[in-house]
Every structure is written in structure tokens, then in C-alpha cells.
Amino acid sequence: IGESQEGFMSLNSTAFSHPPYFLLIGIPGLEEEQFWIAFPFCIMYGITLLGNITLILIIRAEPSLHEPMFFFLAMLAVTDLVLSTSTIPKMLSIFWLGSGEIGFLSCLTQMFFIHVFSTVESGVLTAMALDRFVAICYPLRHSSILSVPAVVALVSVVLVRGVLLVSPVCILLHRRHFCRHRVIAHSYCEHMAVVKLACGDTRANDIYGLFVVFVVVGTDLVLISVSYAMILRVVTRLPSREARRKAFSTCTSHLCVILAFYTPALFTCFAHHFRYGVPPSAHIMVANLYLLLPPTLNPIVYGVRTQKLWDRVLIL
């Protein structure tokens, strides 16, 4: 009886402890194709590094680009670099080397960076929409409304909001016990993918995760929509067709970036929470592109569509 009790206690303590590692499998259902899928991912990551680092260096070196719009753009580039670098190297090691093991604390750290900087990216896109609103609707007061202290304060609020909202997610998971298998059916440590491995009632994690999504995405999309509604009202009243075309042109690149970011983000979020019969391979592929496509496209879209940046790129 004593031996059986000791065995039961040992098994129980092992079952309800933090696992030493998780195993990321990559893209469920496409394990054999992952080796080839990694090549376009690697090319996109290379473009992300080259494009965003170039963008940051140009904005830093060129005094004429020291304006709110370009400060926000530099912040967006830094955010994209952190987002992609926190996931893609590990993802490529899974696809090419089969190296899917990731330590428990490393998994939580990766999750923290992914969700904090996804929240920051959403906030920066909102700040850029507000900048376009002020520039078009109040052009004479643009520099006074969005002064350097105001821009710094806005960026600080975006960063603090991300950290404050995402930290409880990681704390809740750290306090969870994991008694199921350690295999994560994903290419990186996404919150809901890890929650599925926890023991007991995980409704608190589910509810708080949805709360963060609705607070961040709901607030930011409302502010972006209101900003562009006001911009549209002002632009349609401009007397000159050329002035209207120029005003719309300054907003086109930002709208493209918004669509590239929010479309896969909302798809992967609702697929995790509500599971509307989405095939796992399609879901994980979109989730991967959500962290790679916007960082790849942002420097290209802004570099081509923004005349000041394009001129500097051509000079270089």
C-alpha cells in the first residue's frame, strides 16, 4: 500500500507540474510539405529584415523625414522586426530540421512578445490613422497637435497598453497545471494553442483572451473607422480633383497595411475560439502569414507609395 501511495503521489506531482518543454509540430497535416513551405517563408523573412532595417536607417538619417508620420512608420518597422524575429527563426528550424522542442519559459516568453507586439502594431496603425486625420482635416495645426512630446506620449501609451493587457495572459498560463500531452499543434506558442494543453477549467483564459482581442481590435478599429470617415468627409468637399486625388493617395498605403494586418489576425483569432470547421492546416498557415505577411509588405507598400521615402531609396 505504501509503495502504491508513493507511486500515485509521484505520478500526480509529475502530471500537475509545468512540463520541461513543449513540442511544436509546425503545420498539422502538412508535415511532409513543410520543408518546401519553409523556402518562401525564408525569402519573406529576408525581405522583412532588409526592408524594415532600411526603412529605419533612412528615417533616422534623413532630417526631412523627422515628422510624426515617419516616426510612427519607424515604430511600425521595429514592431515588425520583433514580431517576425520572435517566431520565424524557430519556425524555420521546425520545418527544416525538425527541431520542435521549446522550453516552458521560452514558450511563455515567445507568447509574450508575439501578443504584446501584435497589440503594439494595432496601436501604431491607429496612431497613423489619427496622424492622417489631423494632417488632412487640420493641416495648419498638424505640427502643434502632433508635436514631438505628443508623439512620444502616444507611442508610450501604445507600448504600456500592450504590456499591461498581455502580461495577465502569461501569468494565468504560468499558474496553470499541464497534465495532457505536450504537443502544440502550431508553429509557435500561440495563447489558445497552449491553453488547450492545460488541465482543469480554462474558461478564465478563454474569456480574458477574448476580452483583450475585443478591447484592442474593437477600440482601434473604431478609432481608425472614425478617422477615415472624417477624412472622407473633408476630402469629398475639396474643390480640386487633383487635391482630392492627392489626399486619397496619402491614405491608400495605410489602408492596404490595415487590411493586410487585421484580416488574418481576426481570422486566426476566431478560428481558435469558435472553431467554425476550419481545417487545421489552413488555420495554421494563415496564422503564420499573419506574423510574416504584414512585416514583409509594410516597407514595400510605404516605400513605393510614399514619395519622400521612394526618393531616398532611389538615391541610395
CSV table of N, CA, C and O in Angstrom, one decimal, residues 72-73 76 80 118-132 158 161 220 223-224 227-228 253-262 294 298 302:
chain,number,residue,atom,x,y,z
A,72,PHE,N,6.1,57.2,-36.6
A,72,PHE,CA,5.2,56.1,-36.5
A,72,PHE,C,5.6,54.9,-37.4
A,72,PHE,O,5.5,53.8,-37.0
A,73,LEU,N,6.0,55.3,-38.6
A,73,LEU,CA,6.4,54.3,-39.6
A,73,LEU,C,7.7,53.5,-39.1
A,73,LEU,O,7.8,52.3,-39.2
A,76,LEU,N,6.5,51.2,-36.5
A,76,LEU,CA,5.9,50.0,-37.1
A,76,LEU,C,7.0,49.1,-37.6
A,76,LEU,O,6.8,47.8,-37.5
A,80,ASP,N,7.5,45.2,-36.4
A,80,ASP,CA,7.5,44.1,-37.4
A,80,ASP,C,8.8,43.3,-37.3
A,80,ASP,O,8.7,42.0,-37.4
A,118,SER,N,1.9,42.3,-31.3
A,118,SER,CA,0.7,42.4,-32.2
A,118,SER,C,-0.2,43.5,-31.7
A,118,SER,O,-0.8,44.3,-32.5
A,119,THR,N,-0.3,43.6,-30.4
A,119,THR,CA,-1.1,44.7,-29.8
A,119,THR,C,-0.5,46.1,-30.1
A,119,THR,O,-1.2,47.0,-30.5
A,120,VAL,N,0.8,46.2,-30.0
A,120,VAL,CA,1.5,47.4,-30.3
A,120,VAL,C,1.3,47.8,-31.8
A,120,VAL,O,1.1,49.0,-32.1
A,121,GLU,N,1.4,46.8,-32.7
A,121,GLU,CA,1.2,47.1,-34.1
A,121,GLU,C,-0.2,47.6,-34.4
A,121,GLU,O,-0.3,48.6,-35.2
A,122,SER,N,-1.2,47.1,-33.7
A,122,SER,CA,-2.5,47.6,-33.9
A,122,SER,C,-2.6,49.0,-33.4
A,122,SER,O,-3.2,49.9,-34.1
A,123,GLY,N,-1.9,49.3,-32.3
A,123,GLY,CA,-1.9,50.7,-31.8
A,123,GLY,C,-1.2,51.7,-32.7
A,123,GLY,O,-1.6,52.8,-32.8
A,124,VAL,N,-0.1,51.2,-33.2
A,124,VAL,CA,0.7,52.1,-34.1
A,124,VAL,C,-0.2,52.4,-35.4
A,124,VAL,O,-0.2,53.5,-35.9
A,125,LEU,N,-0.9,51.4,-35.9
A,125,LEU,CA,-1.7,51.6,-37.1
A,125,LEU,C,-2.8,52.6,-36.8
A,125,LEU,O,-3.2,53.5,-37.6
A,126,THR,N,-3.3,52.6,-35.6
A,126,THR,CA,-4.4,53.5,-35.1
A,126,THR,C,-3.7,54.9,-35.0
A,126,THR,O,-4.4,55.9,-35.4
A,127,ALA,N,-2.5,55.0,-34.5
A,127,ALA,CA,-1.9,56.3,-34.3
A,127,ALA,C,-1.6,56.9,-35.7
A,127,ALA,O,-1.7,58.1,-35.9
A,128,MET,N,-1.3,56.1,-36.7
A,128,MET,CA,-1.0,56.6,-38.1
A,128,MET,C,-2.3,57.1,-38.7
A,128,MET,O,-2.3,58.0,-39.5
A,129,ALA,N,-3.4,56.4,-38.4
A,129,ALA,CA,-4.7,56.9,-38.9
A,129,ALA,C,-5.1,58.2,-38.3
A,129,ALA,O,-5.5,59.1,-39.0
A,130,LEU,N,-4.8,58.4,-37.0
A,130,LEU,CA,-5.0,59.7,-36.4
A,130,LEU,C,-4.1,60.8,-36.9
A,130,LEU,O,-4.5,61.9,-37.1
A,131,ASP,N,-2.9,60.4,-37.3
A,131,ASP,CA,-2.0,61.4,-37.9
A,131,ASP,C,-2.5,61.8,-39.3
A,131,ASP,O,-2.5,63.0,-39.6
A,132,ARG,N,-3.0,60.9,-40.1
A,132,ARG,CA,-3.6,61.2,-41.4
A,132,ARG,C,-4.8,62.1,-41.2
A,132,ARG,O,-5.0,63.1,-42.0
A,158,VAL,N,0.8,53.2,-26.3
A,158,VAL,CA,0.7,52.0,-27.1
A,158,VAL,C,1.5,50.9,-26.5
A,158,VAL,O,1.0,49.7,-26.4
A,161,ARG,N,0.1,49.8,-23.0
A,161,ARG,CA,-1.2,49.1,-23.1
A,161,ARG,C,-0.9,47.6,-23.5
A,161,ARG,O,-1.5,46.7,-22.9
A,220,ASP,N,-9.4,50.0,-31.5
A,220,ASP,CA,-8.5,50.5,-32.6
A,220,ASP,C,-9.3,50.6,-33.9
A,220,ASP,O,-9.2,51.6,-34.7
A,223,LEU,N,-11.6,53.7,-33.8
A,223,LEU,CA,-10.8,54.9,-34.0
A,223,LEU,C,-10.4,55.1,-35.4
A,223,LEU,O,-10.4,56.2,-36.0
A,224,ILE,N,-9.9,54.0,-36.0
A,224,ILE,CA,-9.5,54.1,-37.4
A,224,ILE,C,-10.7,54.4,-38.3
A,224,ILE,O,-10.6,55.2,-39.3
A,227,SER,N,-11.7,58.0,-37.9
A,227,SER,CA,-10.7,58.9,-38.6
A,227,SER,C,-10.9,58.9,-40.1
A,227,SER,O,-10.9,60.0,-40.7
A,228,TYR,N,-11.1,57.8,-40.7
A,228,TYR,CA,-11.2,57.8,-42.1
A,228,TYR,C,-12.6,58.3,-42.6
A,228,TYR,O,-12.7,58.8,-43.7
A,253,SER,N,-1.9,53.7,-48.9
A,253,SER,CA,-0.9,52.7,-48.4
A,253,SER,C,-1.3,52.3,-47.0
A,253,SER,O,-1.1,51.1,-46.7
A,254,HIS,N,-1.7,53.2,-46.2
A,254,HIS,CA,-2.1,52.9,-44.8
A,254,HIS,C,-3.3,51.9,-44.8
A,254,HIS,O,-3.3,51.0,-44.0
A,255,LEU,N,-4.3,52.1,-45.7
A,255,LEU,CA,-5.4,51.2,-45.8
A,255,LEU,C,-5.0,49.8,-46.2
A,255,LEU,O,-5.5,48.8,-45.7
A,256,CYS,N,-4.1,49.7,-47.1
A,256,CYS,CA,-3.6,48.4,-47.6
A,256,CYS,C,-2.9,47.7,-46.4
A,256,CYS,O,-3.1,46.5,-46.2
A,257,VAL,N,-2.1,48.4,-45.6
A,257,VAL,CA,-1.4,47.8,-44.5
A,257,VAL,C,-2.4,47.4,-43.4
A,257,VAL,O,-2.3,46.3,-42.8
A,258,ILE,N,-3.5,48.2,-43.2
A,258,ILE,CA,-4.5,47.8,-42.2
A,258,ILE,C,-5.2,46.5,-42.6
A,258,ILE,O,-5.4,45.6,-41.8
A,259,LEU,N,-5.6,46.4,-43.9
A,259,LEU,CA,-6.2,45.2,-44.4
A,259,LEU,C,-5.3,43.9,-44.3
A,259,LEU,O,-5.7,42.9,-43.9
A,260,ALA,N,-4.0,44.1,-44.6
A,260,ALA,CA,-3.1,43.0,-44.5
A,260,ALA,C,-2.8,42.5,-43.1
A,260,ALA,O,-2.5,41.4,-42.8
A,261,PHE,N,-3.0,43.4,-42.1
A,261,PHE,CA,-2.8,43.1,-40.7
A,261,PHE,C,-4.1,42.5,-40.1
A,261,PHE,O,-4.0,41.4,-39.5
A,262,TYR,N,-5.2,43.2,-40.2
A,262,TYR,CA,-6.4,42.8,-39.4
A,262,TYR,C,-7.1,41.6,-40.0
A,262,TYR,O,-7.7,40.8,-39.3
A,294,PRO,N,2.4,41.0,-43.1
A,294,PRO,CA,2.4,42.5,-42.8
A,294,PRO,C,3.9,43.0,-42.7
A,294,PRO,O,4.2,44.0,-43.3
A,298,ASN,N,4.8,45.8,-45.4
A,298,ASN,CA,4.8,47.2,-44.9
A,298,ASN,C,5.9,48.1,-45.5
A,298,ASN,O,5.6,49.2,-46.1
A,302,TYR,N,4.9,51.2,-48.1
A,302,TYR,CA,5.2,52.5,-47.8
A,302,TYR,C,6.4,53.1,-48.6
A,302,TYR,O,6.4,54.3,-48.9
